Coordinates of C-alpha atoms and ligand atoms in Angstrom, one line a residue:
M106 CA 113.6 75.4 48.9
A107 CA 114.2 75.3 45.1
E108 CA 117.5 73.4 45.6
M109 CA 115.8 70.8 47.8
L110 CA 112.9 70.3 45.4
K111 CA 115.4 70.0 42.5
R112 CA 117.3 67.3 44.4
V113 CA 114.2 65.0 44.8
D114 CA 113.1 65.6 41.2
I115 CA 109.8 67.3 42.1
D116 CA 108.3 69.3 39.3
F117 CA 108.2 72.9 40.4
A118 CA 108.3 76.5 39.4
V119 CA 109.4 79.6 41.3
Y120 CA 107.5 82.8 40.8
E121 CA 109.4 86.0 41.5
K122 CA 107.8 89.4 41.0
A123 CA 111.1 91.1 40.5
G124 CA 113.5 90.7 37.6
E125 CA 116.4 89.2 39.6
V126 CA 117.0 86.9 42.6
G127 CA 118.2 88.3 46.0
G128 CA 115.1 89.5 47.8
T129 CA 116.3 91.7 50.7
W130 CA 119.8 92.0 49.3
R131 CA 118.5 93.0 45.9
D132 CA 116.1 95.6 47.3
N133 CA 118.2 97.1 50.1
T134 CA 121.2 98.8 48.5
F135 CA 121.6 101.8 50.9
P136 CA 125.1 102.9 52.0
G137 CA 126.4 101.2 55.2
L138 CA 124.4 98.0 54.9
F139 CA 126.2 94.8 55.9
V140 CA 125.0 91.5 57.3
D141 CA 124.7 91.4 61.0
V142 CA 125.8 87.8 61.6
L143 CA 129.1 86.3 60.6
S144 CA 129.3 86.1 56.8
R145 CA 130.0 82.4 57.1
Q146 CA 126.8 81.9 59.0
Y147 CA 124.8 83.6 56.2
E148 CA 125.7 81.0 53.6
F149 CA 123.3 78.4 52.3
P150 CA 124.5 75.3 54.2
F151 CA 124.7 73.5 50.8
H152 CA 126.8 76.1 49.1
P153 CA 129.8 77.4 51.1
N154 CA 131.6 80.5 50.1
Y155 CA 135.3 80.7 51.0
N156 CA 135.8 84.3 49.8
W157 CA 133.9 86.7 52.0
S158 CA 135.9 89.9 52.1
R159 CA 134.9 90.8 55.7
K160 CA 133.8 89.2 58.9
Y161 CA 130.4 90.8 58.3
A162 CA 129.9 91.0 54.5
P163 CA 128.7 94.2 52.8
A164 CA 125.2 93.8 51.4
A165 CA 126.3 93.9 47.8
E166 CA 128.5 90.9 48.4
I167 CA 125.6 88.9 49.8
W168 CA 123.5 89.8 46.8
T169 CA 126.4 88.7 44.4
Y170 CA 126.6 85.4 46.4
I171 CA 122.9 84.7 46.1
K172 CA 123.0 85.4 42.3
K173 CA 126.0 83.0 42.0
V174 CA 124.2 80.2 44.0
A175 CA 121.2 80.5 41.8
R176 CA 123.3 80.3 38.7
D177 CA 125.8 77.7 39.8
R178 CA 123.1 75.4 41.1
G179 CA 121.1 75.6 37.9
L180 CA 118.1 77.2 39.7
T181 CA 117.6 80.2 37.4
K182 CA 115.9 78.1 34.8
F183 CA 113.1 77.3 37.3
I184 CA 112.4 80.9 38.1
R185 CA 109.7 82.9 36.3
F186 CA 110.9 86.4 36.8
N187 CA 108.6 89.5 36.7
E188 CA 105.7 87.3 37.6
G189 CA 104.2 88.4 41.0
I190 CA 101.5 86.1 42.3
V191 CA 98.4 88.1 43.2
A192 CA 96.0 85.3 44.2
A193 CA 96.0 81.6 45.1
R194 CA 93.0 79.5 45.9
F195 CA 92.7 75.9 47.2
T196 CA 90.0 74.3 45.1
N197 CA 89.3 70.6 44.4
G198 CA 92.5 69.6 46.1
R199 CA 94.9 71.9 44.3
W200 CA 96.2 75.4 44.4
H201 CA 95.0 77.6 41.6
I202 CA 97.5 80.5 41.1
E203 CA 97.1 83.8 39.3
T204 CA 99.8 86.3 38.5
G205 CA 99.7 90.0 38.1
G206 CA 100.4 89.6 34.4
G207 CA 97.2 87.6 33.9
N208 CA 98.8 84.1 33.8
S209 CA 97.6 81.2 35.8
D210 CA 99.0 77.9 37.1
V211 CA 97.9 74.9 39.1
A212 CA 100.0 73.2 41.8
D213 CA 99.6 70.5 44.4
V214 CA 101.7 72.4 47.0
F215 CA 102.1 76.2 47.4
V216 CA 105.1 77.6 49.3
C217 CA 105.2 81.2 50.3
A218 CA 108.8 82.3 50.5
T219 CA 107.8 86.0 50.4
G220 CA 110.0 87.3 53.1
F221 CA 109.1 88.9 56.5
L222 CA 110.8 92.3 56.0
H223 CA 109.8 92.9 52.4
K224 CA 106.9 95.4 52.2
P225 CA 108.3 99.0 52.9
L226 CA 106.3 100.9 55.5
L227 CA 106.0 104.7 55.0
P228 CA 105.1 106.9 57.9
D229 CA 101.8 108.7 58.1
I230 CA 103.3 112.2 58.4
P231 CA 101.2 115.1 57.2
G232 CA 102.7 116.8 54.1
R233 CA 104.9 113.8 53.1
E234 CA 103.8 114.0 49.5
N235 CA 104.7 117.8 49.4
F236 CA 108.4 117.3 49.9
A237 CA 110.0 118.8 46.7
G238 CA 113.4 117.1 46.7
P239 CA 114.1 113.4 46.2
S240 CA 112.6 111.3 48.9
F241 CA 112.5 107.5 49.1
H242 CA 112.3 104.5 51.4
S243 CA 115.6 102.9 52.5
A244 CA 114.6 99.8 50.5
R245 CA 114.3 101.8 47.3
W246 CA 117.5 103.8 47.5
D247 CA 117.8 106.3 44.6
H248 CA 121.4 106.0 43.5
S249 CA 121.1 108.9 41.0
V250 CA 121.1 111.3 44.0
P251 CA 124.7 112.5 44.7
H252 CA 125.8 112.2 48.3
A253 CA 127.8 115.4 48.2
G254 CA 126.3 118.9 48.2
N255 CA 122.9 117.8 49.6
R256 CA 121.4 118.2 53.0
W257 CA 120.1 114.7 53.9
G258 CA 117.4 113.9 56.3
V259 CA 117.0 110.3 57.6
I260 CA 113.8 109.4 59.4
G261 CA 114.1 106.4 61.7
S262 CA 116.5 105.0 64.3
G263 CA 116.2 101.3 63.5
A264 CA 119.0 99.2 62.0
S265 CA 118.7 100.9 58.5
G266 CA 118.5 104.4 59.9
V267 CA 121.6 103.9 62.1
Q268 CA 123.6 102.4 59.2
I269 CA 122.6 105.1 56.7
T270 CA 123.2 108.0 59.1
E271 CA 126.6 106.5 60.0
A272 CA 127.6 106.0 56.3
L273 CA 126.4 109.5 55.2
A274 CA 128.1 111.2 58.1
W275 CA 131.5 109.5 57.4
A276 CA 131.1 110.4 53.7
G277 CA 131.1 114.0 54.8
C278 CA 127.4 114.7 54.0
D279 CA 125.3 117.1 56.0
V280 CA 122.9 114.6 57.6
T281 CA 120.2 114.9 60.2
Q282 CA 118.7 111.8 61.7
F283 CA 115.2 112.2 63.1
I284 CA 114.6 109.8 66.0
R285 CA 111.6 109.2 68.2
R286 CA 113.4 106.9 70.6
A287 CA 117.0 106.0 71.0
Q288 CA 118.2 102.5 70.1
W289 CA 120.8 100.3 71.7
V290 CA 123.5 100.1 69.1
H291 CA 126.2 97.4 68.9
I292 CA 129.5 99.0 68.0
R293 CA 131.9 96.4 66.7
E294 CA 134.8 96.1 64.3
N295 CA 134.4 94.5 60.8
P296 CA 137.9 93.3 59.8
Y297 CA 138.8 92.2 56.3
T298 CA 139.4 88.4 56.1
T299 CA 143.0 87.4 55.6
W300 CA 144.2 85.1 52.9
R301 CA 145.3 82.7 55.6
E302 CA 141.7 82.5 57.0
R303 CA 140.3 82.0 53.5
L304 CA 142.9 79.3 52.8
K305 CA 142.1 77.5 56.0
L306 CA 138.5 77.2 55.0
R307 CA 139.5 75.3 51.9
L308 CA 141.7 72.8 53.7
P309 CA 140.3 69.3 54.2
G310 CA 139.9 68.4 57.8
G311 CA 138.0 69.8 60.7
Y312 CA 138.4 73.5 60.5
V313 CA 134.9 74.3 59.2
R314 CA 133.3 71.6 61.3
E315 CA 135.1 72.9 64.4
Q316 CA 133.8 76.5 63.6
R317 CA 130.3 75.2 63.2
R318 CA 130.5 73.4 66.6
L319 CA 131.8 76.6 68.2
W320 CA 128.9 78.7 66.7
Q321 CA 126.4 76.2 67.9
F322 CA 127.9 76.3 71.4
I323 CA 127.9 80.1 71.4
N324 CA 124.3 80.3 70.1
E325 CA 123.2 77.7 72.6
T326 CA 124.8 79.3 75.7
D327 CA 123.8 82.8 74.6
R328 CA 120.6 83.0 76.6
W329 CA 120.5 86.6 77.8
R330 CA 117.5 87.4 75.5
L331 CA 115.5 84.5 76.9
E332 CA 116.0 84.9 80.7
P333 CA 117.0 87.5 83.2
G334 CA 120.3 86.9 85.1
P335 CA 124.0 87.8 85.2
Q336 CA 124.4 87.2 81.4
R337 CA 121.8 89.9 80.6
E338 CA 123.2 92.3 83.2
A339 CA 126.7 91.9 81.7
M340 CA 125.3 92.6 78.2
E341 CA 123.5 95.7 79.4
R342 CA 126.8 97.0 81.0
E343 CA 128.7 96.3 77.7
Y344 CA 126.2 98.2 75.6
A345 CA 125.9 101.1 78.1
A346 CA 129.7 101.5 77.8
F347 CA 129.4 102.1 74.1
L348 CA 127.5 105.3 74.8
D349 CA 130.5 106.6 76.8
D350 CA 132.1 107.5 73.4
I351 CA 129.7 110.4 73.3
K352 CA 131.3 113.5 74.7
D353 CA 128.4 115.9 74.8
P354 CA 126.1 115.0 77.7
E355 CA 123.0 116.5 75.9
L356 CA 123.6 114.2 72.9
K357 CA 124.3 111.2 75.1
K358 CA 121.0 111.8 76.9
K359 CA 119.2 111.9 73.5
L360 CA 120.8 108.6 72.4
T361 CA 120.4 106.7 75.7
P362 CA 117.5 104.2 75.3
D363 CA 114.8 104.1 78.0
Y364 CA 113.9 100.4 77.6
N365 CA 115.8 97.2 78.1
L366 CA 118.5 95.9 75.8
G367 CA 117.3 93.6 73.0
C368 CA 113.6 94.6 73.1
T369 CA 114.1 95.9 69.6
R370 CA 116.4 94.3 67.0
I371 CA 119.8 95.8 67.8
P372 CA 121.4 97.9 65.0
K373 CA 125.0 96.9 64.3
S374 CA 127.6 99.6 63.6
D375 CA 131.0 98.8 62.1
R376 CA 132.3 102.4 61.8
N377 CA 131.2 103.6 65.3
Y378 CA 127.8 105.3 64.9
Y379 CA 128.4 107.2 68.1
E380 CA 131.6 108.8 66.7
A381 CA 129.9 109.4 63.4
V382 CA 127.0 111.4 64.9
Q383 CA 129.5 113.6 66.7
L384 CA 131.0 114.9 63.4
P385 CA 130.2 118.5 62.8
N386 CA 128.2 117.5 59.7
A387 CA 125.9 115.1 61.6
H388 CA 122.9 116.1 63.7
I389 CA 120.4 114.2 65.8
V390 CA 116.9 115.7 66.2
K391 CA 114.8 113.8 68.7
G392 CA 111.0 114.1 69.1
H393 CA 107.7 113.9 67.2
I394 CA 107.6 115.1 63.6
D395 CA 104.7 117.4 63.1
H396 CA 104.7 117.7 59.4
I397 CA 106.8 117.9 56.2
E398 CA 107.1 121.0 54.0
P399 CA 108.5 121.1 50.5
D400 CA 112.0 121.9 51.8
A401 CA 111.9 120.9 55.5
V402 CA 110.9 118.6 58.3
V403 CA 109.0 120.5 61.1
M404 CA 109.0 119.1 64.6
A405 CA 106.2 119.3 67.1
D406 CA 108.3 121.8 69.1
G407 CA 108.5 124.1 66.1
T408 CA 112.1 123.2 65.1
R409 CA 112.4 123.4 61.3
V410 CA 115.2 121.5 59.6
E411 CA 115.8 122.4 56.0
L412 CA 116.7 119.5 53.7
D413 CA 117.3 118.6 50.1
V414 CA 116.8 114.8 50.3
L415 CA 114.6 112.8 52.7
V416 CA 115.1 109.1 53.4
Y417 CA 112.4 107.0 55.1
A418 CA 114.3 104.4 57.2
T419 CA 110.9 103.5 58.6
G420 CA 111.0 99.7 58.3
F421 CA 108.6 97.2 56.9
D422 CA 105.2 95.8 57.4
A423 CA 106.5 92.7 59.2
H424 CA 103.1 91.3 59.8
A425 CA 102.1 91.3 56.1
Y426 CA 103.8 88.0 55.3
M427 CA 102.5 86.8 51.9
R428 CA 99.9 89.6 51.7
P429 CA 98.7 91.5 49.7
M430 CA 98.5 88.2 47.9
N431 CA 95.0 87.0 48.2
V432 CA 95.3 83.4 49.6
T433 CA 92.1 81.4 50.1
G434 CA 92.0 78.0 51.8
L435 CA 89.2 75.6 52.7
N436 CA 85.6 76.8 52.7
G437 CA 86.6 80.0 50.9
T438 CA 88.4 81.4 54.0
S439 CA 90.9 84.0 53.0
I440 CA 94.2 84.6 54.9
D441 CA 92.9 88.1 55.8
E442 CA 89.9 86.5 57.5
A443 CA 91.9 83.8 59.2
W444 CA 94.3 86.4 60.6
R445 CA 91.7 89.1 61.4
E446 CA 91.9 88.7 65.2
R447 CA 95.5 87.6 65.5
I448 CA 98.3 86.3 63.4
Y449 CA 99.1 82.7 64.1
S450 CA 100.7 79.6 62.5
Y451 CA 101.9 76.2 63.3
G452 CA 105.7 76.5 63.8
G453 CA 105.8 79.5 61.4
I454 CA 105.4 77.1 58.5
A455 CA 101.8 76.0 58.1
L456 CA 98.2 77.0 58.9
P457 CA 95.1 75.0 59.8
G458 CA 92.5 75.3 57.0
F459 CA 95.1 75.9 54.3
P460 CA 96.1 72.4 53.1
N461 CA 99.4 72.0 51.3
L462 CA 100.3 75.6 52.0
F463 CA 103.7 76.2 53.6
M464 CA 105.4 79.4 54.7
L465 CA 109.1 80.0 55.0
Y466 CA 109.8 82.3 58.0
G467 CA 106.1 82.8 58.6
P468 CA 104.7 84.1 61.9
F469 CA 107.0 83.2 65.0
A470 CA 109.7 81.8 62.8
P471 CA 112.5 84.4 63.2
V472 CA 114.7 82.8 65.8
N473 CA 116.3 85.0 68.4
N474 CA 119.9 83.9 67.8
V475 CA 119.8 81.5 64.8
P476 CA 121.1 82.9 61.5
V477 CA 118.3 83.0 58.9
P478 CA 119.8 80.4 56.5
L479 CA 120.2 77.9 59.2
G480 CA 116.7 78.4 60.5
L481 CA 115.4 78.1 56.9
D482 CA 117.4 74.9 56.4
Q483 CA 115.6 73.3 59.4
E484 CA 112.2 74.5 58.3
I485 CA 112.7 73.3 54.7
A486 CA 113.8 69.8 55.8
C487 CA 110.6 69.5 57.8
I488 CA 108.4 70.8 55.0
M489 CA 110.1 68.3 52.6
R490 CA 109.2 65.5 55.0
L491 CA 105.6 66.7 55.3
I492 CA 105.3 67.0 51.5
A493 CA 106.6 63.4 51.1
E494 CA 104.1 62.2 53.7
A495 CA 101.2 63.9 51.9
R496 CA 102.3 62.6 48.5
A497 CA 102.5 59.0 49.9
R498 CA 99.0 59.3 51.2
R499 CA 97.7 61.0 48.1
A500 CA 96.4 63.8 50.3
A501 CA 96.8 67.4 51.2
I502 CA 98.3 68.2 54.6
A503 CA 97.4 70.9 57.1
P504 CA 98.1 71.2 60.9
T505 CA 95.1 70.5 63.1
T506 CA 93.6 73.5 65.0
A507 CA 94.3 71.7 68.3
A508 CA 98.0 71.2 67.5
T509 CA 98.3 74.9 66.4
E510 CA 96.6 76.1 69.6
K511 CA 99.0 73.9 71.6
F512 CA 102.0 75.4 69.8
L513 CA 100.7 78.9 70.4
A514 CA 100.0 78.2 74.1
R515 CA 103.6 77.0 74.5
L516 CA 104.8 80.2 72.9
G517 CA 102.6 82.3 75.2
T518 CA 104.3 80.7 78.3
A519 CA 107.8 81.3 76.9
F520 CA 107.6 85.1 76.4
P521 CA 107.4 86.4 80.0
G522 CA 110.9 87.1 81.2
T523 CA 112.3 87.5 77.6
V524 CA 113.7 90.9 76.4
W525 CA 110.9 91.3 73.8
V526 CA 108.3 92.1 76.4
G527 CA 110.5 94.9 77.9
G528 CA 108.3 97.9 77.3
C529 CA 109.5 99.0 73.8
K530 CA 107.8 99.4 70.5
N531 CA 109.2 96.9 68.0
W532 CA 108.2 95.3 64.7
Y533 CA 107.6 92.0 66.5
T534 CA 104.6 93.4 68.3
S535 CA 103.5 96.2 66.0
R536 CA 100.1 94.6 65.4
Q537 CA 99.5 92.2 68.4
P538 CA 100.8 91.7 71.9
T539 CA 102.5 88.3 71.3
P540 CA 105.8 89.0 69.5
V541 CA 106.0 87.1 66.1
L542 CA 109.3 85.5 67.2
W543 CA 110.6 82.1 68.3
P544 CA 111.3 82.5 72.0
F545 CA 113.1 79.3 72.6
P546 CA 116.8 78.3 72.4
Q547 CA 118.3 77.3 69.1
S548 CA 118.4 73.6 70.0
E549 CA 114.6 73.6 70.4
H550 CA 114.2 75.0 66.9
K551 CA 116.2 72.1 65.5
A552 CA 114.4 69.6 67.8
F553 CA 111.0 71.0 66.9
F554 CA 111.4 70.7 63.2
E555 CA 113.2 67.3 63.3
R556 CA 110.4 65.8 65.4
V557 CA 107.2 67.5 64.2
P558 CA 104.6 64.8 65.1
I559 CA 102.6 63.6 62.1
E560 CA 99.5 63.4 64.4
D561 CA 99.6 67.2 64.5
F562 CA 98.3 67.1 60.9
D563 CA 95.1 66.4 59.1
F564 CA 95.2 64.7 55.7
I565 CA 92.6 65.7 53.2
P566 CA 92.2 63.1 50.4
V567 CA 92.8 64.7 47.0
G568 CA 92.0 61.8 44.8
Ligands
LIG253 C1 117.6 96.0 55.5 C2 117.6 94.6 56.0 C3 118.7 94.0 56.6 C4 118.7 92.7 57.0 N1 119.8 92.2 57.6 C5 119.8 91.0 58.0 C6 121.0 90.4 58.6 O1 122.0 91.1 58.8 N2 121.0 89.2 59.1 C7 119.8 88.4 59.0 O2 119.9 87.2 59.4 N3 118.7 88.9 58.4 C8 118.7 90.1 57.9 N4 117.5 90.6 57.4 C9 116.4 89.7 57.2 C10 116.3 89.2 55.8 O3 115.1 89.6 55.2 C11 116.4 87.7 55.8 O4 117.7 87.3 56.4 C12 116.4 87.0 54.4 O5 116.8 87.8 53.4 C13 115.0 86.5 54.2 O6 115.0 85.8 52.9 P1 113.6 85.4 52.2 O7 114.0 84.8 50.9 O8 112.8 84.7 53.2 O9 112.9 86.8 52.0 P2 113.2 88.0 51.0 O10 114.7 88.2 51.0 O11 112.4 89.2 51.5 O12 112.7 87.6 49.6 C14 111.4 87.4 49.3 C15 111.2 87.4 47.8 O13 109.8 87.1 47.5 C16 109.4 87.9 46.4 N5 108.0 88.1 46.5 C17 107.3 88.6 47.5 N6 105.9 88.5 47.3 C18 105.8 87.9 46.1 C19 104.7 87.6 45.3 N7 103.4 87.8 45.6 N8 104.9 87.0 44.1 C20 106.2 86.7 43.6 N9 107.3 87.1 44.4 C21 107.1 87.6 45.6 C22 110.2 89.2 46.6 O14 110.3 90.0 45.4 C23 111.5 88.7 47.1 O15 112.4 88.5 46.1 C24 117.5 91.9 56.9 C25 116.4 92.5 56.3 C26 116.4 93.8 55.9 C27 115.2 94.4 55.2

């Protein structure tokens, strides 16, 4: 967003509550984390990187890349670090912003690029605060704790829990993963890129374009999440076969999911999680955790697992969006009030009653098979057009309630038959029955943002 604003010479500032860029990739430094789409698909479209070390880059490499983009593109000077915004109110046609440090600012347009997996969620387990050893959320990894010589506990079987357990197990640590429900896990290789591949990317000609066309084709024809049929059945067979790597029938039973594939985000494993958990130093404990003691986790069936370190791989409050920031729109309506009954948005980017407020990857924006940077690129291009339209009319812009309801109704009809309504508990539906996802093919994402009708918006004169 900053790069696009810079290009059209709009006066802007970026407020970042942390001391460095990187968001997810700055905060999540746990062992085993790598990006789950092709590294090349996780680039900003305007800043290619020809040097990814692996097909799916390790997290640290993504963070380094983001820092480099900010520096090379001259964006750092626009960022006010260590300035978290705590409140923003639309008054007299402008956004009045307050930071945690007591500073204030006024802006015509307010964009919330606050992330959808940002606010760590800790479980409500009795005795959690009594644990005597180091304990931390996966997004707050304590690198001062040595891997070796400790008995590690990992609570959670989502993408983070799987990757952490796998990494600790292969590192030879004594690790116990506590799971409530088994996950489908994608076991796949993560080869190093060769110098030939890197060189080909730099060559003039069609190689990059050709690759992009291929990805687009794959994403477009990859419809198993959206509709039942032979493609979905083939995927289910492929994933069920990964479980055949588990020799012990008891362990296999514990790790076999009881809901349909894709209902939760699928953890990716590049060093075979199923082999890792069969190592003698790795243990899977399945069931409900009753409470935590200073040196142990105690299960509802009385099993007591003694531990030195406890990791909460328990995910994020994916429905918080820009909150706890206190955002207030027209007529003094706060975002908490607007979303009290249900979380909604127009296209994941805007809200009726909140003029000149835009969200990046807001509710319903995560697209089932579109890499985040590409999805963001399409959203941002649309937001830039809406900002230009509002400026031209000397007005503030907000979607109409009717257009928002029409968008939501269309979403509602798209979900039946998709994998996300397949009887599992997932972060898409943790607060409401309608998953906060984009349930249409990739082409519709592009088409929607390219052709957002201007009649879907109200213009409020701002003088
Ligand atoms: C462990 C993990 C692994 C992931 N892996 C993948 C993956 O493999 N592939 C994929 O496509 N996606 C992945 N994601 C999703 C990932 O979050 C997005 O791909 C992407 O990083 C979102 O970028 P963002 O800038 O929108 O949000 P974020 O990266 O979350 O950045 C938000 C920024 O806003 C700042 N901020 C928040 N609130 C305020 C405030 N009030 N004031 C000032 N600053 C504020 C934060 O400090 C942060 O720097 C993963 C997420 C997690 C948590």
